[in-house]
């Protein structure tokens, strides 16, 4: 039972355009959401997060949007750069639980 | 230069053999975690430890064992009871047990385990 779902396994975007990565969740107890970026043969690195009390969080070229009623969040990368090519994991945390639940990841390719 | 070191980068296991994956951190983090990544699946939690000499099972602990004798070290043993051990194993740590205000995990570079 996947509580965090990333339904698009891959995405290709032209350099300079917007990349939109989507994530859905089923557990209404999740109160914090995170995006991690992973290059091949490396560990994931934290990218950006958002609390369930907010609907938007922005950090430079990266913005995460949260729609609690739809149990949906998205990561926007503007403008996309070739160095953004990686696998992006959506993750969620519920208070009191000592673990992060990850989606299966979306592989982003930014084409120069 | 603080970080998490996993070794070896590649490991091969024979049938019936136990193997141990090393994870060391010099970030002075209290909590440490082991995740497993399989193709087409997200990261799944094997074991975690919030403090020295204490650890808890994650979602897929069967066939694995851990120890936390030192704050810096959290080795994972893949036992012969783990029937499908081939995967990419990731160790992570966090400043304190995860909460909504302290949510970041810091990952090592991983160990690829394969069965001969």
CSV table of C-alpha atoms in Angstrom, one decimal:
chain,number,residue,atom,x,y,z
A,1,UNK,CA,0.0,0.0,0.0
A,2,UNK,CA,1.8,3.1,-1.3
A,3,UNK,CA,1.0,6.0,0.9
A,4,UNK,CA,3.1,8.4,-1.2
A,5,UNK,CA,2.7,8.1,-5.0
A,6,UNK,CA,4.7,9.5,-7.8
A,7,UNK,CA,2.8,8.3,-10.9
A,8,UNK,CA,5.2,9.6,-13.5
A,9,UNK,CA,8.4,7.5,-13.6
A,10,UNK,CA,10.1,9.9,-15.9
A,11,UNK,CA,9.9,13.4,-17.3
A,12,UNK,CA,11.8,15.2,-20.1
A,13,UNK,CA,12.0,19.0,-20.3
A,14,UNK,CA,13.9,21.5,-22.4
A,15,UNK,CA,16.5,23.6,-20.7
A,16,UNK,CA,15.0,26.9,-19.6
A,17,UNK,CA,11.5,25.6,-19.4
A,18,UNK,CA,9.5,24.7,-16.3
A,19,UNK,CA,9.7,21.2,-14.8
A,20,UNK,CA,6.7,20.1,-12.8
A,21,UNK,CA,6.9,16.9,-10.7
A,22,UNK,CA,3.8,15.6,-9.0
A,23,UNK,CA,3.1,13.6,-5.9
A,24,UNK,CA,0.0,12.3,-4.3
A,25,UNK,CA,-0.5,10.9,-0.8
A,26,UNK,CA,-3.2,9.0,0.9
A,27,UNK,CA,-2.4,9.3,4.6
A,28,UNK,CA,-4.1,12.4,6.0
A,29,UNK,CA,-1.9,12.2,9.1
A,30,UNK,CA,1.1,13.4,7.1
A,31,UNK,CA,2.0,16.9,8.2
A,32,UNK,CA,5.3,17.6,6.5
A,33,UNK,CA,6.4,16.9,3.0
A,34,UNK,CA,9.9,16.9,1.5
A,35,UNK,CA,11.6,16.6,-1.9
A,36,UNK,CA,14.9,14.9,-2.2
A,37,UNK,CA,17.1,14.8,-5.3
A,38,UNK,CA,19.3,11.8,-6.2
A,39,UNK,CA,22.1,11.4,-8.7
A,40,UNK,CA,23.1,7.9,-9.8
A,41,UNK,CA,25.3,6.0,-7.3
A,42,UNK,CA,24.8,8.7,-4.7
A,43,UNK,CA,22.6,9.2,-1.7
A,44,UNK,CA,19.6,11.5,-1.9
A,45,UNK,CA,20.1,15.1,-0.8
A,46,UNK,CA,17.4,17.3,0.7
A,47,UNK,CA,15.9,19.9,-1.7
A,48,UNK,CA,12.9,21.6,-0.2
A,49,UNK,CA,10.1,20.9,2.2
A,50,UNK,CA,6.7,22.2,3.2
A,51,UNK,CA,4.5,22.1,6.3
A,52,UNK,CA,0.9,21.1,6.0
A,53,UNK,CA,-0.1,24.5,7.3
A,54,UNK,CA,1.3,26.1,4.2
A,55,UNK,CA,0.3,25.9,0.6
A,56,UNK,CA,3.5,27.1,-1.0
A,57,UNK,CA,7.2,27.2,-0.2
A,58,UNK,CA,9.8,28.8,-2.5
A,59,UNK,CA,13.6,28.5,-2.5
A,60,UNK,CA,15.3,30.0,-5.5
A,61,UNK,CA,14.3,28.1,-8.6
A,62,UNK,CA,12.4,25.5,-6.6
A,63,UNK,CA,8.8,25.9,-5.4
A,64,UNK,CA,6.7,23.3,-3.8
A,65,UNK,CA,2.9,23.6,-3.8
A,66,UNK,CA,0.6,21.7,-1.5
A,67,UNK,CA,-3.1,21.1,-2.0
A,68,UNK,CA,-4.3,19.4,1.2
A,69,UNK,CA,-7.9,18.9,0.0
A,70,UNK,CA,-6.6,17.0,-3.0
A,71,UNK,CA,-3.8,15.3,-1.1
A,72,UNK,CA,-1.4,16.5,-3.8
A,73,UNK,CA,1.9,18.3,-3.9
A,74,UNK,CA,4.0,19.4,-6.8
A,75,UNK,CA,7.6,20.6,-7.3
A,76,UNK,CA,8.2,23.3,-9.8
A,77,UNK,CA,11.7,24.0,-11.2
A,78,UNK,CA,12.0,27.3,-13.1
A,79,UNK,CA,14.1,27.6,-15.2
A,80,UNK,CA,15.2,24.0,-15.6
A,81,UNK,CA,18.9,23.4,-16.0
A,82,UNK,CA,20.8,20.3,-17.3
A,83,UNK,CA,22.3,19.9,-13.8
A,84,UNK,CA,18.8,19.3,-12.5
A,85,UNK,CA,18.7,16.0,-14.3
A,86,UNK,CA,18.3,13.5,-11.5
A,87,UNK,CA,15.7,11.3,-9.7
A,88,UNK,CA,13.4,13.3,-7.5
A,89,UNK,CA,11.8,11.6,-4.5
A,90,UNK,CA,8.7,12.9,-2.8
A,91,UNK,CA,8.5,12.1,0.9
A,92,UNK,CA,6.2,12.6,3.8
A,93,UNK,CA,6.4,12.6,7.6
A,94,UNK,CA,3.8,12.5,10.3
A,95,UNK,CA,4.5,13.9,13.7
A,96,UNK,CA,5.3,11.3,16.3
A,97,UNK,CA,6.5,8.8,13.7
A,98,UNK,CA,10.2,8.3,13.4
A,99,UNK,CA,10.3,7.6,9.8
A,100,UNK,CA,9.9,9.2,6.4
A,101,UNK,CA,7.7,7.6,3.8
A,102,UNK,CA,9.1,7.9,0.2
A,103,UNK,CA,7.6,7.7,-3.2
A,104,UNK,CA,9.2,5.7,-6.0
A,105,UNK,CA,10.8,8.7,-7.6
A,106,UNK,CA,10.5,10.5,-10.9
A,107,UNK,CA,13.5,10.7,-13.2
A,108,UNK,CA,13.9,14.2,-14.6
A,109,UNK,CA,15.9,14.8,-17.8
A,110,UNK,CA,16.6,18.3,-18.8
A,111,UNK,CA,17.6,18.5,-22.4
A,112,UNK,CA,20.2,21.2,-23.4
B,1,UNK,CA,34.5,17.7,6.4
B,2,UNK,CA,31.4,16.2,8.0
B,3,UNK,CA,29.3,13.6,6.4
B,4,UNK,CA,28.2,10.0,6.3
B,5,UNK,CA,30.5,7.3,5.0
B,6,UNK,CA,29.2,4.0,3.7
B,7,UNK,CA,31.5,1.1,2.8
B,8,UNK,CA,32.0,-0.8,0.7
B,9,UNK,CA,30.5,0.8,-2.4
B,10,UNK,CA,29.9,-2.6,-3.9
B,11,UNK,CA,29.5,-5.9,-2.1
B,12,UNK,CA,28.8,-9.4,-3.2
B,13,UNK,CA,27.2,-12.1,-1.1
B,14,UNK,CA,27.3,-15.8,-1.6
B,15,UNK,CA,24.4,-18.1,-0.7
B,16,UNK,CA,24.0,-18.6,3.0
B,17,UNK,CA,26.5,-15.9,3.8
B,18,UNK,CA,26.1,-13.0,6.2
B,19,UNK,CA,27.5,-9.7,5.1
B,20,UNK,CA,27.9,-6.4,7.0
B,21,UNK,CA,27.5,-3.0,5.6
B,22,UNK,CA,29.3,-0.2,7.3
B,23,UNK,CA,27.9,3.3,8.1
B,24,UNK,CA,29.8,5.9,9.9
B,25,UNK,CA,28.9,9.6,10.5
B,26,UNK,CA,30.8,12.5,12.0
B,27,UNK,CA,27.9,14.9,12.1
B,28,UNK,CA,27.2,14.2,15.8
B,29,UNK,CA,23.7,13.1,14.8
B,30,UNK,CA,21.7,11.2,17.3
B,31,UNK,CA,19.4,9.3,14.9
B,32,UNK,CA,20.5,6.9,12.2
B,33,UNK,CA,18.6,4.9,9.6
B,34,UNK,CA,19.0,2.2,7.0
B,35,UNK,CA,16.9,2.2,3.8
B,36,UNK,CA,16.8,-0.1,0.9
B,37,UNK,CA,16.1,1.0,-2.7
B,38,UNK,CA,14.9,-1.5,-5.3
B,39,UNK,CA,14.1,-0.6,-8.9
B,40,UNK,CA,10.6,0.8,-9.3
B,41,UNK,CA,10.2,1.2,-5.6
B,42,UNK,CA,10.8,4.0,-3.1
B,43,UNK,CA,13.2,3.9,-0.2
B,44,UNK,CA,12.0,1.5,2.4
B,45,UNK,CA,13.0,1.7,6.0
B,46,UNK,CA,14.8,-1.4,7.4
B,47,UNK,CA,15.9,-0.2,10.9
B,48,UNK,CA,16.4,3.0,12.7
B,49,UNK,CA,18.1,4.1,15.9
B,50,UNK,CA,17.3,7.2,17.9
B,51,UNK,CA,20.1,6.8,20.5
B,52,UNK,CA,23.1,4.6,21.3
B,53,UNK,CA,22.2,1.1,22.3
B,54,UNK,CA,18.7,1.4,21.1
B,55,UNK,CA,17.1,0.6,17.7
B,56,UNK,CA,13.7,-0.2,16.2
B,57,UNK,CA,12.5,-2.2,13.3
B,58,UNK,CA,11.3,-0.4,10.2
B,59,UNK,CA,8.9,-1.7,7.6
B,60,UNK,CA,11.1,-4.5,6.2
B,61,UNK,CA,13.4,-5.7,9.0
B,62,UNK,CA,13.1,-9.4,8.4
B,63,UNK,CA,16.5,-10.9,7.5
B,64,UNK,CA,18.5,-7.9,8.7
B,65,UNK,CA,20.2,-7.0,12.0
B,66,UNK,CA,21.8,-3.9,13.3
B,67,UNK,CA,23.8,-2.6,16.3
B,68,UNK,CA,24.4,0.9,17.7
B,69,UNK,CA,27.2,0.6,20.2
B,70,UNK,CA,28.6,4.0,19.3
B,71,UNK,CA,26.9,7.2,18.3
B,72,UNK,CA,29.0,7.4,15.1
B,73,UNK,CA,28.4,3.9,13.8
B,74,UNK,CA,25.3,1.9,12.7
B,75,UNK,CA,26.3,-1.3,10.8
B,76,UNK,CA,23.8,-3.3,9.0
B,77,UNK,CA,24.1,-7.1,8.7
B,78,UNK,CA,22.3,-8.8,5.9
B,79,UNK,CA,21.8,-12.4,7.1
B,80,UNK,CA,21.2,-15.6,5.1
B,81,UNK,CA,17.5,-15.3,6.1
B,82,UNK,CA,17.1,-12.4,3.7
B,83,UNK,CA,16.1,-14.2,0.6
B,84,UNK,CA,16.2,-11.3,-1.8
B,85,UNK,CA,19.2,-9.1,-0.7
B,86,UNK,CA,20.1,-7.6,-4.0
B,87,UNK,CA,19.5,-3.9,-3.6
B,88,UNK,CA,21.0,-0.5,-3.1
B,89,UNK,CA,21.4,0.2,0.6
B,90,UNK,CA,21.4,3.7,2.0
B,91,UNK,CA,22.3,4.9,5.4
B,92,UNK,CA,21.0,8.2,6.8
B,93,UNK,CA,21.2,10.3,9.9
B,94,UNK,CA,19.3,13.2,11.4
B,95,UNK,CA,20.1,15.7,14.1
B,96,UNK,CA,17.5,14.4,16.5
B,97,UNK,CA,14.6,12.0,16.1
B,98,UNK,CA,12.4,13.2,13.2
B,99,UNK,CA,9.7,15.8,13.9
B,100,UNK,CA,7.9,18.2,11.7
B,101,UNK,CA,10.5,20.9,12.6
B,102,UNK,CA,13.5,18.7,12.3
B,103,UNK,CA,12.7,16.7,9.2
B,104,UNK,CA,15.9,16.4,7.2
B,105,UNK,CA,17.7,13.2,6.6
B,106,UNK,CA,21.3,13.2,5.5
B,107,UNK,CA,22.3,10.3,3.4
B,108,UNK,CA,25.5,8.4,2.6
B,109,UNK,CA,26.4,7.5,-0.9
B,110,UNK,CA,25.1,3.9,-0.7
B,111,UNK,CA,26.2,0.3,-1.0
B,112,UNK,CA,25.2,-1.9,-3.9
B,113,UNK,CA,24.7,-5.4,-2.7
B,114,UNK,CA,24.5,-8.3,-5.2
B,115,UNK,CA,24.2,-12.0,-4.8
B,116,UNK,CA,26.6,-14.3,-6.5
